[in-house]
């Protein structure tokens, strides 16, 4: 089953690349704005041979990883705290619903004013965007606990920490892993976006430079790199999720299929 899915995925990718080669060659779009796949591949090879490309890649991954780590840690801690402290969830509900819909890109002027074009500007935007993905999932997971299991834990005299460890956390973990997977993708998007707009070092800044200098094949090559990064991050997040939830029914059913 997995082999068939992989074959279909590879066939779909090959068809997409062939379409990207044919469309500009047939004159359906101007090559000046959308170069063929072969030209993009050549530009990608040139980028990979450039040491500055790897430095930019490292800068992007650094901003992504640090921002994601802070967002996941803060989202889990705050989510658990809001769930176990009486009335705290209700007291902060309005504030959360007010802050959560604010687009992270709206904070770009604030980030520039505070930190300029440094890494901290990227971290501010990444953390803000990824934090909500984790927090909301943690809150949902904590609310999904079986009341009977929680009352049983209380009747046996389990303290707050023991109830979190043995009752609340196992129930919330599938939600947490979903939040982490979503946050990983959002963090990459915001890291590249922040680099493009703010001018912080990274792949986003190189994309912006290629666009302004009319280096169109190089621009598309860098965009392809960001897409590959997103794919690898998603695959890695799913792998971690399967390992962390090997005991869960959803993952056991997936493995059985």
mmCIF file of C-alpha atoms in Angstrom:
data_model
loop_
_atom_site.group_PDB
_atom_site.id
_atom_site.type_symbol
_atom_site.label_atom_id
_atom_site.label_comp_id
_atom_site.label_asym_id
_atom_site.label_seq_id
_atom_site.Cartn_x
_atom_site.Cartn_y
_atom_site.Cartn_z
ATOM 1 C CA UNK A 1 0.000 0.000 0.000
ATOM 2 C CA UNK A 2 2.753 2.417 0.966
ATOM 3 C CA UNK A 3 4.731 1.482 -2.161
ATOM 4 C CA UNK A 4 1.749 2.274 -4.368
ATOM 5 C CA UNK A 5 1.251 5.617 -2.629
ATOM 6 C CA UNK A 6 4.936 6.471 -3.092
ATOM 7 C CA UNK A 7 4.763 5.536 -6.777
ATOM 8 C CA UNK A 8 1.692 7.698 -7.295
ATOM 9 C CA UNK A 9 3.376 10.583 -5.503
ATOM 10 C CA UNK A 10 6.481 10.263 -7.667
ATOM 11 C CA UNK A 11 4.341 10.102 -10.824
ATOM 12 C CA UNK A 12 2.458 13.222 -9.777
ATOM 13 C CA UNK A 13 5.705 15.077 -9.127
ATOM 14 C CA UNK A 14 7.134 14.007 -12.488
ATOM 15 C CA UNK A 15 3.980 15.219 -14.250
ATOM 16 C CA UNK A 16 4.185 18.545 -12.430
ATOM 17 C CA UNK A 17 7.835 19.032 -13.440
ATOM 18 C CA UNK A 18 7.048 18.105 -17.040
ATOM 19 C CA UNK A 19 4.204 20.625 -17.055
ATOM 20 C CA UNK A 20 6.551 23.274 -15.689
ATOM 21 C CA UNK A 21 8.938 22.553 -18.553
ATOM 22 C CA UNK A 22 6.288 22.510 -21.258
ATOM 23 C CA UNK A 23 4.205 25.562 -20.374
ATOM 24 C CA UNK A 24 6.903 28.193 -21.022
ATOM 25 C CA UNK A 25 8.382 26.237 -23.958
ATOM 26 C CA UNK A 26 4.990 26.289 -25.676
ATOM 27 C CA UNK A 27 4.695 30.029 -25.174
ATOM 28 C CA UNK A 28 1.709 29.819 -22.826
ATOM 29 C CA UNK A 29 3.628 32.063 -20.405
ATOM 30 C CA UNK A 30 6.728 34.152 -20.996
ATOM 31 C CA UNK A 31 9.984 32.490 -19.998
ATOM 32 C CA UNK A 32 11.097 35.824 -18.586
ATOM 33 C CA UNK A 33 8.570 35.426 -15.782
ATOM 34 C CA UNK A 34 8.281 31.657 -15.548
ATOM 35 C CA UNK A 35 11.386 29.815 -16.762
ATOM 36 C CA UNK A 36 11.256 26.115 -17.682
ATOM 37 C CA UNK A 37 11.991 23.487 -15.078
ATOM 38 C CA UNK A 38 15.395 22.766 -16.645
ATOM 39 C CA UNK A 39 16.539 26.380 -16.189
ATOM 40 C CA UNK A 40 15.332 26.376 -12.606
ATOM 41 C CA UNK A 41 17.251 23.128 -12.020
ATOM 42 C CA UNK A 42 20.423 24.693 -13.462
ATOM 43 C CA UNK A 43 19.978 27.710 -11.206
ATOM 44 C CA UNK A 44 19.442 25.406 -8.243
ATOM 45 C CA UNK A 45 22.711 23.636 -8.999
ATOM 46 C CA UNK A 46 24.489 26.992 -9.089
ATOM 47 C CA UNK A 47 22.954 27.964 -5.754
ATOM 48 C CA UNK A 48 23.962 24.692 -4.109
ATOM 49 C CA UNK A 49 27.568 25.251 -5.234
ATOM 50 C CA UNK A 50 27.599 28.694 -3.600
ATOM 51 C CA UNK A 51 28.776 28.834 0.016
ATOM 52 C CA UNK A 52 26.548 31.846 0.687
ATOM 53 C CA UNK A 53 23.518 29.670 -0.042
ATOM 54 C CA UNK A 54 24.403 27.250 2.746
ATOM 55 C CA UNK A 55 24.974 30.140 5.132
ATOM 56 C CA UNK A 56 21.520 31.492 4.297
ATOM 57 C CA UNK A 57 20.016 28.027 4.702
ATOM 58 C CA UNK A 58 21.633 27.739 8.117
ATOM 59 C CA UNK A 59 20.272 31.148 9.135
ATOM 60 C CA UNK A 60 16.737 30.157 8.123
ATOM 61 C CA UNK A 61 16.907 26.820 9.922
ATOM 62 C CA UNK A 62 18.311 28.518 13.022
ATOM 63 C CA UNK A 63 15.437 30.993 13.176
ATOM 64 C CA UNK A 64 12.943 28.214 12.484
ATOM 65 C CA UNK A 65 14.316 25.800 15.092
ATOM 66 C CA UNK A 66 14.780 28.345 17.880
ATOM 67 C CA UNK A 67 11.386 29.925 17.277
ATOM 68 C CA UNK A 68 9.656 26.551 17.122
ATOM 69 C CA UNK A 69 11.340 25.344 20.317
ATOM 70 C CA UNK A 70 10.310 28.453 22.240
ATOM 71 C CA UNK A 71 6.760 28.322 20.859
ATOM 72 C CA UNK A 72 6.288 24.624 21.663
ATOM 73 C CA UNK A 73 7.695 24.954 25.166
ATOM 74 C CA UNK A 74 5.643 28.050 25.957
ATOM 75 C CA UNK A 75 2.486 26.641 24.352
ATOM 76 C CA UNK A 76 2.645 23.432 26.388
ATOM 77 C CA UNK A 77 3.422 25.139 29.699
ATOM 78 C CA UNK A 78 0.780 27.851 29.287
ATOM 79 C CA UNK A 79 -1.804 25.373 27.998
ATOM 80 C CA UNK A 80 -1.337 23.007 30.937
ATOM 81 C CA UNK A 81 -1.352 25.895 33.397
ATOM 82 C CA UNK A 82 -4.584 27.329 32.002
ATOM 83 C CA UNK A 83 -6.191 23.899 32.116
ATOM 84 C CA UNK A 84 -5.339 22.878 35.672
ATOM 85 C CA UNK A 85 -5.696 26.197 37.520
ATOM 86 C CA UNK A 86 -9.366 26.820 38.360
ATOM 87 C CA UNK A 87 -10.994 29.798 36.635
ATOM 88 C CA UNK A 88 -7.753 30.775 34.882
ATOM 89 C CA UNK A 89 -8.994 29.416 31.546
ATOM 90 C CA UNK A 90 -12.188 31.481 31.772
ATOM 91 C CA UNK A 91 -10.281 34.577 32.865
ATOM 92 C CA UNK A 92 -7.964 34.446 29.848
ATOM 93 C CA UNK A 93 -10.416 33.192 27.197
ATOM 94 C CA UNK A 94 -11.290 36.656 25.883
ATOM 95 C CA UNK A 95 -7.639 37.701 25.752
ATOM 96 C CA UNK A 96 -6.673 34.567 23.829
ATOM 97 C CA UNK A 97 -9.496 35.033 21.326
ATOM 98 C CA UNK A 98 -8.417 38.655 20.850
ATOM 99 C CA UNK A 99 -4.715 37.957 20.304
ATOM 100 C CA UNK A 100 -4.925 34.709 18.339
ATOM 101 C CA UNK A 101 -6.430 36.109 15.091
ATOM 102 C CA UNK A 102 -3.844 38.899 14.806
ATOM 103 C CA UNK A 103 -1.655 38.033 11.773
ATOM 104 C CA UNK A 104 2.006 37.680 12.630
ATOM 105 C CA UNK A 105 2.972 39.799 9.622
ATOM 106 C CA UNK A 106 1.111 42.692 11.269
ATOM 107 C CA UNK A 107 3.828 42.632 13.925
ATOM 108 C CA UNK A 108 6.616 43.218 11.404
ATOM 109 C CA UNK A 109 6.793 46.995 12.066
ATOM 110 C CA UNK A 110 7.029 46.301 15.801
ATOM 111 C CA UNK A 111 9.742 43.680 15.258
ATOM 112 C CA UNK A 112 11.776 46.081 13.111
ATOM 113 C CA UNK A 113 11.436 48.873 15.657
ATOM 114 C CA UNK A 114 12.514 46.611 18.513
ATOM 115 C CA UNK A 115 15.235 44.488 16.919
ATOM 116 C CA UNK A 116 15.967 45.857 13.447
ATOM 117 C CA UNK A 117 17.037 43.193 10.953
ATOM 118 C CA UNK A 118 18.502 40.858 13.568
ATOM 119 C CA UNK A 119 17.552 37.247 14.229
ATOM 120 C CA UNK A 120 15.387 38.373 17.142
ATOM 121 C CA UNK A 121 12.952 39.997 14.703
ATOM 122 C CA UNK A 122 12.469 36.650 12.974
ATOM 123 C CA UNK A 123 12.090 34.893 16.326
ATOM 124 C CA UNK A 124 9.400 37.308 17.470
ATOM 125 C CA UNK A 125 7.253 36.594 14.418
ATOM 126 C CA UNK A 126 7.916 32.847 14.390
ATOM 127 C CA UNK A 127 7.176 32.410 18.084
ATOM 128 C CA UNK A 128 3.997 34.458 17.927
ATOM 129 C CA UNK A 129 2.607 32.502 14.976
ATOM 130 C CA UNK A 130 3.624 29.021 16.140
ATOM 131 C CA UNK A 131 2.678 29.541 19.793
ATOM 132 C CA UNK A 132 -1.065 29.646 19.087
ATOM 133 C CA UNK A 133 -0.955 26.413 17.076
ATOM 134 C CA UNK A 134 0.382 24.554 20.108
ATOM 135 C CA UNK A 135 -1.597 26.351 22.806
ATOM 136 C CA UNK A 136 -5.008 25.784 21.233
ATOM 137 C CA UNK A 137 -4.305 22.088 20.683
ATOM 138 C CA UNK A 138 -3.133 21.675 24.282
ATOM 139 C CA UNK A 139 -6.300 23.339 25.562
ATOM 140 C CA UNK A 140 -8.473 21.086 23.417
ATOM 141 C CA UNK A 141 -6.543 18.017 24.538
ATOM 142 C CA UNK A 142 -6.837 18.856 28.211
ATOM 143 C CA UNK A 143 -10.590 19.369 27.850
ATOM 144 C CA UNK A 144 -10.961 15.956 26.198
ATOM 145 C CA UNK A 145 -9.978 14.070 29.361
ATOM 146 C CA UNK A 146 -12.487 11.439 30.462
ATOM 147 C CA UNK A 147 -14.249 12.852 33.559
ATOM 148 C CA UNK A 148 -14.487 9.372 35.058
ATOM 149 C CA UNK A 149 -10.712 8.887 34.779
ATOM 150 C CA UNK A 150 -10.075 12.286 36.321
ATOM 151 C CA UNK A 151 -12.469 11.667 39.217
ATOM 152 C CA UNK A 152 -10.909 8.258 39.785
ATOM 153 C CA UNK A 153 -7.469 9.868 39.989
ATOM 154 C CA UNK A 154 -8.778 12.383 42.513
ATOM 155 C CA UNK A 155 -10.432 9.652 44.589
ATOM 156 C CA UNK A 156 -7.124 7.795 44.780
ATOM 157 C CA UNK A 157 -5.495 10.928 46.158
ATOM 158 C CA UNK A 158 -3.281 11.748 43.163
ATOM 159 C CA UNK A 159 -1.834 15.241 43.383
ATOM 160 C CA UNK A 160 -1.871 17.837 40.631
ATOM 161 C CA UNK A 161 1.442 16.763 39.102
ATOM 162 C CA UNK A 162 0.500 13.066 39.188
ATOM 163 C CA UNK A 163 -2.847 13.767 37.503
ATOM 164 C CA UNK A 164 -1.103 15.791 34.809
ATOM 165 C CA UNK A 165 1.433 13.028 34.198
ATOM 166 C CA UNK A 166 -0.814 9.971 34.268
ATOM 167 C CA UNK A 167 -4.237 11.285 33.212
ATOM 168 C CA UNK A 168 -4.154 14.641 31.467
ATOM 169 C CA UNK A 169 -0.923 14.360 29.485
ATOM 170 C CA UNK A 170 -1.586 10.971 27.802
ATOM 171 C CA UNK A 171 -4.985 12.251 26.661
ATOM 172 C CA UNK A 172 -3.619 15.568 25.427
ATOM 173 C CA UNK A 173 -0.496 14.176 23.727
ATOM 174 C CA UNK A 174 -2.161 13.407 20.347
ATOM 175 C CA UNK A 175 -3.441 16.986 20.279
ATOM 176 C CA UNK A 176 -0.028 18.300 21.290
ATOM 177 C CA UNK A 177 1.699 16.424 18.481
ATOM 178 C CA UNK A 178 -0.819 17.801 15.984
ATOM 179 C CA UNK A 179 -0.077 21.292 17.287
ATOM 180 C CA UNK A 180 3.666 20.731 16.978
ATOM 181 C CA UNK A 181 3.296 19.528 13.387
ATOM 182 C CA UNK A 182 1.197 22.548 12.467
ATOM 183 C CA UNK A 183 3.537 24.881 14.320
ATOM 184 C CA UNK A 184 6.570 23.473 12.482
ATOM 185 C CA UNK A 185 5.042 24.375 9.113
ATOM 186 C CA UNK A 186 3.849 27.803 10.283
ATOM 187 C CA UNK A 187 7.259 28.546 11.788
ATOM 188 C CA UNK A 188 8.986 27.919 8.447
ATOM 189 C CA UNK A 189 6.496 30.129 6.609
ATOM 190 C CA UNK A 190 7.013 32.996 9.045
ATOM 191 C CA UNK A 191 10.790 32.570 9.121
ATOM 192 C CA UNK A 192 11.052 32.945 5.330
ATOM 193 C CA UNK A 193 8.441 35.717 5.234
ATOM 194 C CA UNK A 194 10.211 37.675 7.958
ATOM 195 C CA UNK A 195 13.533 37.363 6.153
ATOM 196 C CA UNK A 196 11.970 38.615 2.924
ATOM 197 C CA UNK A 197 10.237 41.627 4.482
ATOM 198 C CA UNK A 198 12.552 42.523 7.343
ATOM 199 C CA UNK A 199 15.770 41.739 5.488
ATOM 200 C CA UNK A 200 17.168 39.403 8.128
ATOM 201 C CA UNK A 201 19.790 36.950 6.796
ATOM 202 C CA UNK A 202 18.365 33.771 5.331
ATOM 203 C CA UNK A 203 16.712 32.203 2.304
ATOM 204 C CA UNK A 204 13.938 34.804 2.365
ATOM 205 C CA UNK A 205 16.437 37.624 2.011
ATOM 206 C CA UNK A 206 18.107 35.837 -0.922
ATOM 207 C CA UNK A 207 14.722 35.388 -2.600
ATOM 208 C CA UNK A 208 14.027 39.110 -2.203
ATOM 209 C CA UNK A 209 17.445 40.015 -3.639
ATOM 210 C CA UNK A 210 16.959 37.656 -6.594
ATOM 211 C CA UNK A 211 13.540 39.174 -7.280
ATOM 212 C CA UNK A 212 14.737 42.775 -7.205
ATOM 213 C CA UNK A 213 17.761 41.953 -9.404
ATOM 214 C CA UNK A 214 15.575 40.157 -11.980
ATOM 215 C CA UNK A 215 17.381 36.847 -11.397
ATOM 216 C CA UNK A 216 14.152 34.941 -12.021
ATOM 217 C CA UNK A 217 15.530 31.356 -12.342
ATOM 218 C CA UNK A 218 17.523 31.836 -9.128
ATOM 219 C CA UNK A 219 14.421 33.170 -7.389
ATOM 220 C CA UNK A 220 12.382 30.105 -8.371
ATOM 221 C CA UNK A 221 15.266 27.820 -7.381
ATOM 222 C CA UNK A 222 15.266 29.316 -3.889
ATOM 223 C CA UNK A 223 11.502 28.974 -3.702
ATOM 224 C CA UNK A 224 11.898 25.296 -4.589
ATOM 225 C CA UNK A 225 14.370 24.957 -1.703
ATOM 226 C CA UNK A 226 11.847 26.388 0.741
ATOM 227 C CA UNK A 227 9.254 23.938 -0.582
ATOM 228 C CA UNK A 228 11.655 21.032 -0.082
ATOM 229 C CA UNK A 229 12.360 22.253 3.442
ATOM 230 C CA UNK A 230 8.654 22.292 4.171
ATOM 231 C CA UNK A 231 8.315 18.754 2.834
ATOM 232 C CA UNK A 232 11.219 17.472 4.937
ATOM 233 C CA UNK A 233 9.898 19.218 8.035
ATOM 234 C CA UNK A 234 6.459 17.687 7.553
ATOM 235 C CA UNK A 235 7.905 14.211 7.037
ATOM 236 C CA UNK A 236 10.113 14.614 10.106
ATOM 237 C CA UNK A 237 7.217 15.875 12.232
ATOM 238 C CA UNK A 238 5.048 12.946 11.185
ATOM 239 C CA UNK A 239 7.845 10.518 12.009
ATOM 240 C CA UNK A 240 8.229 12.014 15.486
ATOM 241 C CA UNK A 241 4.455 11.915 15.906
ATOM 242 C CA UNK A 242 4.333 8.207 15.043
ATOM 243 C CA UNK A 243 7.079 7.416 17.538
ATOM 244 C CA UNK A 244 5.542 9.495 20.316
ATOM 245 C CA UNK A 245 2.090 8.008 19.716
ATOM 246 C CA UNK A 246 3.081 4.419 18.957
ATOM 247 C CA UNK A 247 0.701 3.336 21.738
ATOM 248 C CA UNK A 248 -2.250 5.337 20.391
ATOM 249 C CA UNK A 249 -5.085 3.721 18.426
ATOM 250 C CA UNK A 250 -4.761 6.103 15.466
ATOM 251 C CA UNK A 251 -1.091 5.278 14.901
ATOM 252 C CA UNK A 252 -1.529 1.540 15.508
ATOM 253 C CA UNK A 253 -4.348 1.533 12.964
ATOM 254 C CA UNK A 254 -2.193 3.418 10.474
ATOM 255 C CA UNK A 255 0.670 0.934 10.890
ATOM 256 C CA UNK A 256 -1.716 -1.995 10.496
ATOM 257 C CA UNK A 257 -3.025 -0.578 7.224
#
